[in-house]
mmCIF file of C-alpha atoms in Angstrom:
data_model
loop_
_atom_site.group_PDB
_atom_site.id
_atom_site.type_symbol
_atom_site.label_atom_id
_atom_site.label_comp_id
_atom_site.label_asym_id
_atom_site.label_seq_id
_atom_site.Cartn_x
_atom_site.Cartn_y
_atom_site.Cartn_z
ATOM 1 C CA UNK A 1 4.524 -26.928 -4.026
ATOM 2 C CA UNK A 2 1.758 -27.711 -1.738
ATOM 3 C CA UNK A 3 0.648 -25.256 0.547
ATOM 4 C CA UNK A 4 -0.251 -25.738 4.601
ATOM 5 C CA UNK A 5 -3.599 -25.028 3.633
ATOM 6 C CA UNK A 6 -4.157 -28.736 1.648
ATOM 7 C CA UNK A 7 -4.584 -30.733 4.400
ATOM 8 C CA UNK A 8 -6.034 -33.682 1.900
ATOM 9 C CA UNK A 9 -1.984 -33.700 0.740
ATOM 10 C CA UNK A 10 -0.447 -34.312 4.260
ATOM 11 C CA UNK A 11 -2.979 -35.587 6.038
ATOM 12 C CA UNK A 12 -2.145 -40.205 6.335
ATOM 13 C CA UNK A 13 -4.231 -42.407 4.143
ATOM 14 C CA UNK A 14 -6.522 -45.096 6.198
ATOM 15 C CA UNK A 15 -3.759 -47.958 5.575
ATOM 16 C CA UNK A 16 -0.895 -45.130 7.179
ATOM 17 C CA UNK A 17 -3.189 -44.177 10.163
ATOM 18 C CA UNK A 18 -4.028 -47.090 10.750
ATOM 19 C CA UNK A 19 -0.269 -48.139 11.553
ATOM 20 C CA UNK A 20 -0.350 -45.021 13.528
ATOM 21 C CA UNK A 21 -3.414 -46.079 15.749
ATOM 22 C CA UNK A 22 -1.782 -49.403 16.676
ATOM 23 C CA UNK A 23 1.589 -48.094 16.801
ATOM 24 C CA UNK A 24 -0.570 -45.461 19.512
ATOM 25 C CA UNK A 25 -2.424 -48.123 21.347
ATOM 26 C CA UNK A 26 0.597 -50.729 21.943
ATOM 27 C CA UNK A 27 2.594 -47.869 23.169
ATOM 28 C CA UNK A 28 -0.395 -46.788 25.620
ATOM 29 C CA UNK A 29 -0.880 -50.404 26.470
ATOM 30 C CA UNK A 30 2.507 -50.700 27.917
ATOM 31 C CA UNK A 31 2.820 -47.324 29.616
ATOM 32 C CA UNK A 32 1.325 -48.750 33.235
ATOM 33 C CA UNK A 33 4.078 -51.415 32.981
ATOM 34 C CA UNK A 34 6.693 -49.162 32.196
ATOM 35 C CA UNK A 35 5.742 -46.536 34.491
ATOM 36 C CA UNK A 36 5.750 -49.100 37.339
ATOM 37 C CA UNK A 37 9.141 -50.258 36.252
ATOM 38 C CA UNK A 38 10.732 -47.216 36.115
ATOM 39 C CA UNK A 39 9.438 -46.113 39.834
ATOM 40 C CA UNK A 40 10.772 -49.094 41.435
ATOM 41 C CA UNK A 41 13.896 -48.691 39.670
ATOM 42 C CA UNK A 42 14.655 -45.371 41.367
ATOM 43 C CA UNK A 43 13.051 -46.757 44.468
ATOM 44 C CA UNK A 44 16.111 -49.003 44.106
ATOM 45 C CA UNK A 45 18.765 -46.540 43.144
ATOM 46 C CA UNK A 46 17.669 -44.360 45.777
ATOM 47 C CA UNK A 47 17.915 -46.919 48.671
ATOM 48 C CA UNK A 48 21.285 -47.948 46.832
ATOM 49 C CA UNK A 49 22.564 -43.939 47.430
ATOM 50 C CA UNK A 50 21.348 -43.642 50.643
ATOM 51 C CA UNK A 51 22.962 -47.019 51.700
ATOM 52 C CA UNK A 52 26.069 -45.666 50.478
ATOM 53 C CA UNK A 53 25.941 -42.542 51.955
ATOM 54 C CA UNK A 54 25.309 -44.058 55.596
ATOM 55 C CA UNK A 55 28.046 -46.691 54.880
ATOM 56 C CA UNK A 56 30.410 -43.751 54.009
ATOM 57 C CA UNK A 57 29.532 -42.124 56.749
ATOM 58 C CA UNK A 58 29.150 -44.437 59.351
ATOM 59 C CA UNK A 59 33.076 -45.692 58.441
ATOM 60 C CA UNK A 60 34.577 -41.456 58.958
ATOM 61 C CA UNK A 61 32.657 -42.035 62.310
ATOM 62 C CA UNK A 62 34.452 -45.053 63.033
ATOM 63 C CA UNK A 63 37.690 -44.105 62.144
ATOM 64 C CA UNK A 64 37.566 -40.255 62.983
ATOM 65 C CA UNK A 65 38.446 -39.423 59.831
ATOM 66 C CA UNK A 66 36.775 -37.716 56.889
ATOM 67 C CA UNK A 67 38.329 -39.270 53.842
ATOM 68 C CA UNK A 68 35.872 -42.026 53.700
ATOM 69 C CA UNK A 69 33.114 -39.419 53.516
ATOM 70 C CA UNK A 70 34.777 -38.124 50.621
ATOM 71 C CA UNK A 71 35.326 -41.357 49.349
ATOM 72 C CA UNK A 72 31.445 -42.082 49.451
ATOM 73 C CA UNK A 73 30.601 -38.446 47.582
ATOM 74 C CA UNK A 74 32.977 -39.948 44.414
ATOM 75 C CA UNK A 75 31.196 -43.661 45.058
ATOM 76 C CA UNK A 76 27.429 -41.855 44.492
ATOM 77 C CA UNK A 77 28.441 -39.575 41.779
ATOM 78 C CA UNK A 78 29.667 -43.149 39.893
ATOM 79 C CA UNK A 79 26.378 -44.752 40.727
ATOM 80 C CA UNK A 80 23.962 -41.863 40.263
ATOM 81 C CA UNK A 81 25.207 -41.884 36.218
ATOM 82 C CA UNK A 82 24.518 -45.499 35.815
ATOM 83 C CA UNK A 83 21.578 -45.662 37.757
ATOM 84 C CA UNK A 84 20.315 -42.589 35.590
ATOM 85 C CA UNK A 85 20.781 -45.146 32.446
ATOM 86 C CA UNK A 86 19.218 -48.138 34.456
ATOM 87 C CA UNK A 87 16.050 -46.289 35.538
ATOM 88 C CA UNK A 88 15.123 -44.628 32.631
ATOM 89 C CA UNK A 89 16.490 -47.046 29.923
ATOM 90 C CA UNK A 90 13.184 -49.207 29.239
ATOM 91 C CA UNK A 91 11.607 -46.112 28.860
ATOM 92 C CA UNK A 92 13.378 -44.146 26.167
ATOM 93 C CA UNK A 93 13.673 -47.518 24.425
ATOM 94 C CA UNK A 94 9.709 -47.885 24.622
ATOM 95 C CA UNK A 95 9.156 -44.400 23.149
ATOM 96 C CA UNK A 96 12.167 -44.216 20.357
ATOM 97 C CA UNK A 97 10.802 -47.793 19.130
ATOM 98 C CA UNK A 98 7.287 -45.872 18.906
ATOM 99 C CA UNK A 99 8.574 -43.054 16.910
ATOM 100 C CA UNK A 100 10.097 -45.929 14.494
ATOM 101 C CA UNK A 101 7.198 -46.828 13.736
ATOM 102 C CA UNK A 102 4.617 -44.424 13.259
ATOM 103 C CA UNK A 103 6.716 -41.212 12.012
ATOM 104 C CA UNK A 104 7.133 -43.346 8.828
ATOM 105 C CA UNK A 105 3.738 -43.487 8.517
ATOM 106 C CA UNK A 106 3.145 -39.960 9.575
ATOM 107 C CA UNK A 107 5.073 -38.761 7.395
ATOM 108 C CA UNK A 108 3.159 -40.880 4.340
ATOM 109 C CA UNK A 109 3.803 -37.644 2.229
ATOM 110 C CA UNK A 110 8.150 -37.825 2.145
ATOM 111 C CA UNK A 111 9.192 -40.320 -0.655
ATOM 112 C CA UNK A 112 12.211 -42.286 0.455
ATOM 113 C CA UNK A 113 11.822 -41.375 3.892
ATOM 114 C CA UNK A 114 14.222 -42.469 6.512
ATOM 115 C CA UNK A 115 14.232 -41.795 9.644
ATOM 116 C CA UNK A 116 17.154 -42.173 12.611
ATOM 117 C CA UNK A 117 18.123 -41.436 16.394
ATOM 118 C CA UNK A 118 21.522 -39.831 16.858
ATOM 119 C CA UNK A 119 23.326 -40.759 13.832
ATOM 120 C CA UNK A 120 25.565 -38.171 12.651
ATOM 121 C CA UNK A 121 24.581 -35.891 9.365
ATOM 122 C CA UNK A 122 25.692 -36.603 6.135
ATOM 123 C CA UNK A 123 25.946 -32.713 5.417
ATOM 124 C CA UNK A 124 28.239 -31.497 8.687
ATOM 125 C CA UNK A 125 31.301 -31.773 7.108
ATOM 126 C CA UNK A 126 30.092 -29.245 4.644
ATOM 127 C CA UNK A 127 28.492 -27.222 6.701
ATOM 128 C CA UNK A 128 31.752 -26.683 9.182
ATOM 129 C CA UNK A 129 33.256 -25.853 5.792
ATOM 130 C CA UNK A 130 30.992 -22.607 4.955
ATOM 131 C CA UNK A 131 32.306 -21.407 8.558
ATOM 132 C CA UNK A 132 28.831 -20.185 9.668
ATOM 133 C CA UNK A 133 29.593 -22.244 13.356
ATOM 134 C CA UNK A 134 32.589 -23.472 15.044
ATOM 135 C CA UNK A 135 32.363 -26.408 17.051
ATOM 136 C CA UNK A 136 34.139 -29.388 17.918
ATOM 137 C CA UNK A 137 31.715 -31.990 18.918
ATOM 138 C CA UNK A 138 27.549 -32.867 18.328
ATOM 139 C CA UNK A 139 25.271 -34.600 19.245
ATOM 140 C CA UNK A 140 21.814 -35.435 17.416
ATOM 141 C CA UNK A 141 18.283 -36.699 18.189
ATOM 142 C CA UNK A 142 16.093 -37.396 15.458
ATOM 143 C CA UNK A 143 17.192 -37.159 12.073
ATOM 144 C CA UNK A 144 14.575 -37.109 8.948
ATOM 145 C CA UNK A 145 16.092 -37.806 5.194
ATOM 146 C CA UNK A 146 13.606 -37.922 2.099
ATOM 147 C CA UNK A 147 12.347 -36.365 -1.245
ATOM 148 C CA UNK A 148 8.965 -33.941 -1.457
ATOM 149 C CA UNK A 149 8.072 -33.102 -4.839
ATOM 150 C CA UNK A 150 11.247 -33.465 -6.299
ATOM 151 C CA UNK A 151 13.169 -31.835 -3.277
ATOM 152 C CA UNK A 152 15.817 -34.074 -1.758
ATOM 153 C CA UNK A 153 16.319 -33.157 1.696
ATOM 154 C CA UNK A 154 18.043 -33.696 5.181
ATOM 155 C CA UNK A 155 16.996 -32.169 8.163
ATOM 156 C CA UNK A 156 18.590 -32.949 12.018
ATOM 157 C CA UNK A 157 17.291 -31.607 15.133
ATOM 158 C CA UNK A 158 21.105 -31.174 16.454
ATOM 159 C CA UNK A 159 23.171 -29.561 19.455
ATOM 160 C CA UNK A 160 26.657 -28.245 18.539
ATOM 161 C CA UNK A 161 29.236 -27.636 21.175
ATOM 162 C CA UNK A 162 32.604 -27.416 22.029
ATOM 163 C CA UNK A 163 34.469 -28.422 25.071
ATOM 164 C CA UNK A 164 35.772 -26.097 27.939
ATOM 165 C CA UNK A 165 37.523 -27.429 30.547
ATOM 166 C CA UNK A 166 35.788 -25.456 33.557
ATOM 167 C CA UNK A 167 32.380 -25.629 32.144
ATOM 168 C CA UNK A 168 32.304 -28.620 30.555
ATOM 169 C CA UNK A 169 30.419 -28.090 27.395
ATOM 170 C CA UNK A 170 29.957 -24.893 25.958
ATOM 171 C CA UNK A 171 26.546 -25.306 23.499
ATOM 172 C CA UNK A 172 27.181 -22.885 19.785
ATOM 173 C CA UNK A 173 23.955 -24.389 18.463
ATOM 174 C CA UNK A 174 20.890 -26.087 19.735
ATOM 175 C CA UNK A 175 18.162 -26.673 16.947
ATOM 176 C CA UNK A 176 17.079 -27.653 13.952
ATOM 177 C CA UNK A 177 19.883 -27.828 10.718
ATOM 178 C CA UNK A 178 18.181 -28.349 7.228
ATOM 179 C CA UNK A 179 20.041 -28.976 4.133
ATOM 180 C CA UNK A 180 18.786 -29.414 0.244
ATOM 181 C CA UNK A 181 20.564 -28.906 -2.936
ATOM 182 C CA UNK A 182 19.326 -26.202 -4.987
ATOM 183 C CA UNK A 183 18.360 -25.401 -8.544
ATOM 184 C CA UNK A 184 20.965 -22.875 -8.890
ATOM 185 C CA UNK A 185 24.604 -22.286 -8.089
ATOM 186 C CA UNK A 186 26.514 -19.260 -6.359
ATOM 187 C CA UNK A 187 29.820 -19.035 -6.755
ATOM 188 C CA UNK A 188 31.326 -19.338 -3.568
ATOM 189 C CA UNK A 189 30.008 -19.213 0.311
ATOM 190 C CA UNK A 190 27.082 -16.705 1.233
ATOM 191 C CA UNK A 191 26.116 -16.127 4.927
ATOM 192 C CA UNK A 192 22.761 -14.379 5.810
ATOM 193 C CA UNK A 193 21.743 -14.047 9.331
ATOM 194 C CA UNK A 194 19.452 -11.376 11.507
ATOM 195 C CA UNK A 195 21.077 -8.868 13.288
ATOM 196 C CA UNK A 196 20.028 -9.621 16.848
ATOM 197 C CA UNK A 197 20.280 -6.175 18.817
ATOM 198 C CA UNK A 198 21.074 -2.397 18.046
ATOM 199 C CA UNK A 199 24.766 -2.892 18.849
ATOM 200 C CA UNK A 200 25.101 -5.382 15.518
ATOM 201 C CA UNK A 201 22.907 -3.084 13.728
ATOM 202 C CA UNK A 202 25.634 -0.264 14.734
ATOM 203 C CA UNK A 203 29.140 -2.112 14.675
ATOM 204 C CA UNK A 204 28.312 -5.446 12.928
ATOM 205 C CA UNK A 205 28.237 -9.049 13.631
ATOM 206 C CA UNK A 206 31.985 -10.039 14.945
ATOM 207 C CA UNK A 207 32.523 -13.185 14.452
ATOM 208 C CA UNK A 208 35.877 -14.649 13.066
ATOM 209 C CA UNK A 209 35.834 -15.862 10.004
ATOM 210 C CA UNK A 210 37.294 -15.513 6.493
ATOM 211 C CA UNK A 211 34.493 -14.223 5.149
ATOM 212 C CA UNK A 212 34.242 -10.081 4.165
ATOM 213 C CA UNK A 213 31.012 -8.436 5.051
ATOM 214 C CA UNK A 214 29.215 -7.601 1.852
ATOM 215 C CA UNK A 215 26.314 -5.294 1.178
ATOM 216 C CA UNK A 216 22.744 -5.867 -0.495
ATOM 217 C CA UNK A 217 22.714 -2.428 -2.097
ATOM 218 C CA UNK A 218 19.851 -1.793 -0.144
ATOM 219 C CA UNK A 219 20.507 0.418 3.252
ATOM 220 C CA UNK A 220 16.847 -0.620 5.397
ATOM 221 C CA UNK A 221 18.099 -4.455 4.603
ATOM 222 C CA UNK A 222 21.723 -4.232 5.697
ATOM 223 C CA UNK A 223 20.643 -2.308 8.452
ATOM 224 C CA UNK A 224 18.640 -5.551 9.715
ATOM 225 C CA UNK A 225 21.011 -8.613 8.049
ATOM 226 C CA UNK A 226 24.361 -9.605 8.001
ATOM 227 C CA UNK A 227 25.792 -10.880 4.632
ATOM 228 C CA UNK A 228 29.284 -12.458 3.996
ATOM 229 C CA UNK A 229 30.659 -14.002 1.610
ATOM 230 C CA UNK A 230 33.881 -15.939 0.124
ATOM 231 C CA UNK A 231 33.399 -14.566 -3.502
ATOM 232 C CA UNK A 232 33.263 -10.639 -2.930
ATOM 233 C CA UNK A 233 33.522 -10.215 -6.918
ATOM 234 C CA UNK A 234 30.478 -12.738 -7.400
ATOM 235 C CA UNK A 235 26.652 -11.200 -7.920
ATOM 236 C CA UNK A 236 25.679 -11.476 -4.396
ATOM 237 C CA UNK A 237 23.216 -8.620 -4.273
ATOM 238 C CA UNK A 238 20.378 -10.148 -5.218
ATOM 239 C CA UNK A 239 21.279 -13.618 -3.109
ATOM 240 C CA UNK A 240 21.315 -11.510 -0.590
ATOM 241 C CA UNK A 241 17.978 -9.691 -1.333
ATOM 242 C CA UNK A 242 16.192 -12.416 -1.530
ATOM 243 C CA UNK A 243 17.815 -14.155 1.782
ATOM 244 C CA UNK A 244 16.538 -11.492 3.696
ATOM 245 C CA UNK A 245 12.610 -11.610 2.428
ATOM 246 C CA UNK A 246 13.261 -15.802 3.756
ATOM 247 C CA UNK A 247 14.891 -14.822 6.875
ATOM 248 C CA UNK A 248 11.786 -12.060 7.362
ATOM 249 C CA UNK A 249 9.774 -14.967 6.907
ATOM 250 C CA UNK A 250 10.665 -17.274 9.419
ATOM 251 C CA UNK A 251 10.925 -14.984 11.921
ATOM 252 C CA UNK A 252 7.310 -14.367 11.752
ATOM 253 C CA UNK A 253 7.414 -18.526 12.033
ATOM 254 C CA UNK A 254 9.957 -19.241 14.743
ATOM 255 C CA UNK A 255 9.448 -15.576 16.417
ATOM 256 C CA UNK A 256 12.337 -16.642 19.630
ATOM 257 C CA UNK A 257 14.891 -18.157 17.633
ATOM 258 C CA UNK A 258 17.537 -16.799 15.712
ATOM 259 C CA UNK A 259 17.591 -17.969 12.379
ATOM 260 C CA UNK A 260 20.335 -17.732 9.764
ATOM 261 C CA UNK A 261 20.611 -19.277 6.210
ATOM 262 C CA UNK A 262 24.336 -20.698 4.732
ATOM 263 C CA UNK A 263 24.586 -20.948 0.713
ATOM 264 C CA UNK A 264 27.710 -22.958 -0.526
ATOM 265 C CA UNK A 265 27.537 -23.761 -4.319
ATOM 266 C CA UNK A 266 24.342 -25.406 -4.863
ATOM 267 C CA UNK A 267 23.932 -26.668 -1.089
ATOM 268 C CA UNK A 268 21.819 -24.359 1.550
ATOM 269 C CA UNK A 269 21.498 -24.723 4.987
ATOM 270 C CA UNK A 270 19.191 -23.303 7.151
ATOM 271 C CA UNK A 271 19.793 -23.112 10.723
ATOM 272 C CA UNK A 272 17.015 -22.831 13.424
ATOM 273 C CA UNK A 273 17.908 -22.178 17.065
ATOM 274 C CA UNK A 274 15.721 -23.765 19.294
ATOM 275 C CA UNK A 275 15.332 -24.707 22.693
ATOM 276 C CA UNK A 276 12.431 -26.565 22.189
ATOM 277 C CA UNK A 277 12.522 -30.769 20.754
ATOM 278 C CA UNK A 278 10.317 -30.119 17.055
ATOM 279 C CA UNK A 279 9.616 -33.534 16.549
ATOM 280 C CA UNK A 280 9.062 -35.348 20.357
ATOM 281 C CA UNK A 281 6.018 -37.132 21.256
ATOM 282 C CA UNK A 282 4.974 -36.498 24.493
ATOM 283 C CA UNK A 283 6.995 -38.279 27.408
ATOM 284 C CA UNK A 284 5.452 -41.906 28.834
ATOM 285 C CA UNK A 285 3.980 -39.958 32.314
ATOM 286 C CA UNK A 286 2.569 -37.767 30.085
ATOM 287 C CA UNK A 287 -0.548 -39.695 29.360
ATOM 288 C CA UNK A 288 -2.265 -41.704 26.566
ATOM 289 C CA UNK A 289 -1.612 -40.519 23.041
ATOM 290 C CA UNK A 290 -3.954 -38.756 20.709
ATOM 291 C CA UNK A 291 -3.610 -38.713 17.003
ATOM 292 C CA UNK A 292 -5.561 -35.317 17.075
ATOM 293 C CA UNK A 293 -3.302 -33.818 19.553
ATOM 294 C CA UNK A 294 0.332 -35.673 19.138
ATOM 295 C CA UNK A 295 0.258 -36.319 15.401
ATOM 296 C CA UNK A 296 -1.191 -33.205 13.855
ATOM 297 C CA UNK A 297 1.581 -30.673 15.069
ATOM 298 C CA UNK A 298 4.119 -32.550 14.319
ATOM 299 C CA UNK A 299 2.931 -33.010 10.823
ATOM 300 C CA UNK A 300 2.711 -29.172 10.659
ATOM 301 C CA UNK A 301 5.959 -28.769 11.840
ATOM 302 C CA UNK A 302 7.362 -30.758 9.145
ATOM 303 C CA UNK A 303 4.897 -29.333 6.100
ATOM 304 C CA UNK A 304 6.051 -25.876 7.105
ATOM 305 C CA UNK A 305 10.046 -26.836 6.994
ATOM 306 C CA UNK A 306 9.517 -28.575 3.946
ATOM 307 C CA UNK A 307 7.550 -25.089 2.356
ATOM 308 C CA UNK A 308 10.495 -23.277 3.400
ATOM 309 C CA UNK A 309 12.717 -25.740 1.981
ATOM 310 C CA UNK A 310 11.219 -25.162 -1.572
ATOM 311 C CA UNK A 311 11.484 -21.508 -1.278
ATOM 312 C CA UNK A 312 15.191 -21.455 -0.142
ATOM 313 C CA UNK A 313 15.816 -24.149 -3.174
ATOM 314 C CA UNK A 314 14.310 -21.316 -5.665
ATOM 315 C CA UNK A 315 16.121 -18.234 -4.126
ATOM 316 C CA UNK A 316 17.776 -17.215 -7.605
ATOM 317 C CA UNK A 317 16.594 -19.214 -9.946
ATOM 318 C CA UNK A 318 13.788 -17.046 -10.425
ATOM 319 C CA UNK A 319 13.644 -13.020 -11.169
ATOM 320 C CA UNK A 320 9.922 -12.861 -9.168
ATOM 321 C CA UNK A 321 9.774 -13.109 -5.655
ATOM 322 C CA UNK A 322 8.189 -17.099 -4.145
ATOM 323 C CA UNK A 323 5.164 -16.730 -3.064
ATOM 324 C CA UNK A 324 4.300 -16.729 0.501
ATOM 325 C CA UNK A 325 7.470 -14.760 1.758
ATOM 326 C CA UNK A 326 6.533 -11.433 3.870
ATOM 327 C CA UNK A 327 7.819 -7.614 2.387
ATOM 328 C CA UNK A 328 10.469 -6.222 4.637
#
């Protein structure tokens, strides 16, 4: 596995950067255009929501009567959705075409790498199924599939919900969901997660599920995780051992989010709360791009999940511990 530390592995070849540098300089070319575009289209919407605000309220002063005021409110909330669309259309077309064609190259190191914009997971069906989340609706923004080094992989930066009448959506999960096979198989579901404050550490997580809370053996690690499982008679213990030195781990990595890891047969998940977009280049107003300073985190980003990735995919198949993972 290649470490973070070999930049000559994940760094693009001349014929990939070079993509990258024209991808960069047709997409810079065109912001001034599409900057312009989009400011006169909400010059327009504006005047359009003002005009029908004065209509609505020049009629309930006509007619002494304040239904048409209402009337207008409705009319504007109707327009100000599509004109939302309209104005900024052109523009989240120009930058999703952009990421379509450099992250490709970007990403030179990912063998059979696809890449796609809110298409649904191949793995969420499964991963409803190992009843670490409920929810009842997503939605998804970029989507990465590929092999590193023999790992096949699928990672999603996703937002699970489910719908409440008075609040309209209530968000379970914001973040990033990645799922590989592994080289080994548990027998049954496994859920590891952080305990977030001293009240879990205390009482425990309470969440429903079908799942019965299950021990590591060790006290100063169940005092800080949360195991369950589906397969109580199963040789979880050491599953769960090693979960916990991962979880450690990423904490240290992704310091504000809470992570938590599923295990289902020979299929893992790893689930990374985050408010944050992981993989957005920087918005059209935001100013020419760099290679230096837009490409190079990403590609971090990605090298980082990917190291994790292998770990997780090891977790049991091997009686040392991977190297890299922090002591708890």
């Amino acid at each position: 596995m290649t470490g973070l530390d070999d930049p000559d592995h994940w760094l693009a070849s001349e014929a990939q950067l070079k993509i990258i540098r024209d991808g960069f300089e047709n997409f810079n070319a065109g912001r001034p255009a599409q900057i312009k575009t989009t400011r006169l289209r909400m010059a327009l919407a504006a005047s359009a929501l003002a005009m029908t605000a004065s209509i609505g309220l020049a009629w309930s002063l006509a007619v002494d009567d304040v239904r048409p005021i209402f009337l207008s409110c409705f009319a504007i909330l109707a327009l100000s959705a599509f004109f939302w669309n309209w104005v900024f259309s052109k523009v989240i077309s120009h930058e999703r075409q952009l990421r379509r064609r450099v992250f490709p190259a970007m990403f030179g190191f990912i063998s059979n790498f696809q890449y796609e914009i809110g298409t649904k997971p191949s793995f969420l069906e499964k991963l409803k199924q190992t009843e670490i989340l409920y929810w009842e609706k997503f939605e998804t923004e970029d989507c990465f599939k590929g092999n590193h080094e023999g790992l096949t992989f699928e990672l999603c930066e996703i937002d699970l919900f489910i719908n409440d009448d008075e609040n309209g959506k209530t968000h379970k999960f914001h973040g990033l969901i990645l799922h590989l096979k592994r080289t080994s198989q548990f027998g049954g579901v496994l859920l590891a997660r952080q305990k977030r404050d001293m009240v879990e550490r205390i009482f425990g997580y309470l969440q429903s599920s079908s799942h019965q809370a299950v021990s590591s053996g060790i006290p100063e690690i169940d005092l800080a995780y949360d195991f369950r499982t589906s397969n109580a008679g199963a040789d979880y213990a050491p599953l769960c051992i090693m979960s916990a030195k991962v979880l450690a781990w990423l904490q240290e990595i992704w310091n504000e989010s809470p992570v938590q890891i599923a295990f289902d047969g020979d299929d893992c998940f790893l689930l990374i709360q985050s408010g944050a977009n992981n993989f957005e280049l920087p918005y059209i107003q935001s100013g020419d791009l760099r290679i230096d300073r837009d490409v190079l985190p990403l590609v971090k980003t990605m090298m980082t999940l990917l190291n994790i990735a292998h770990l997780i995919s090891k977790i049991g198949a091997e009686k040392e511990q991977p190297v890299g993972l922090a002591q708890t």
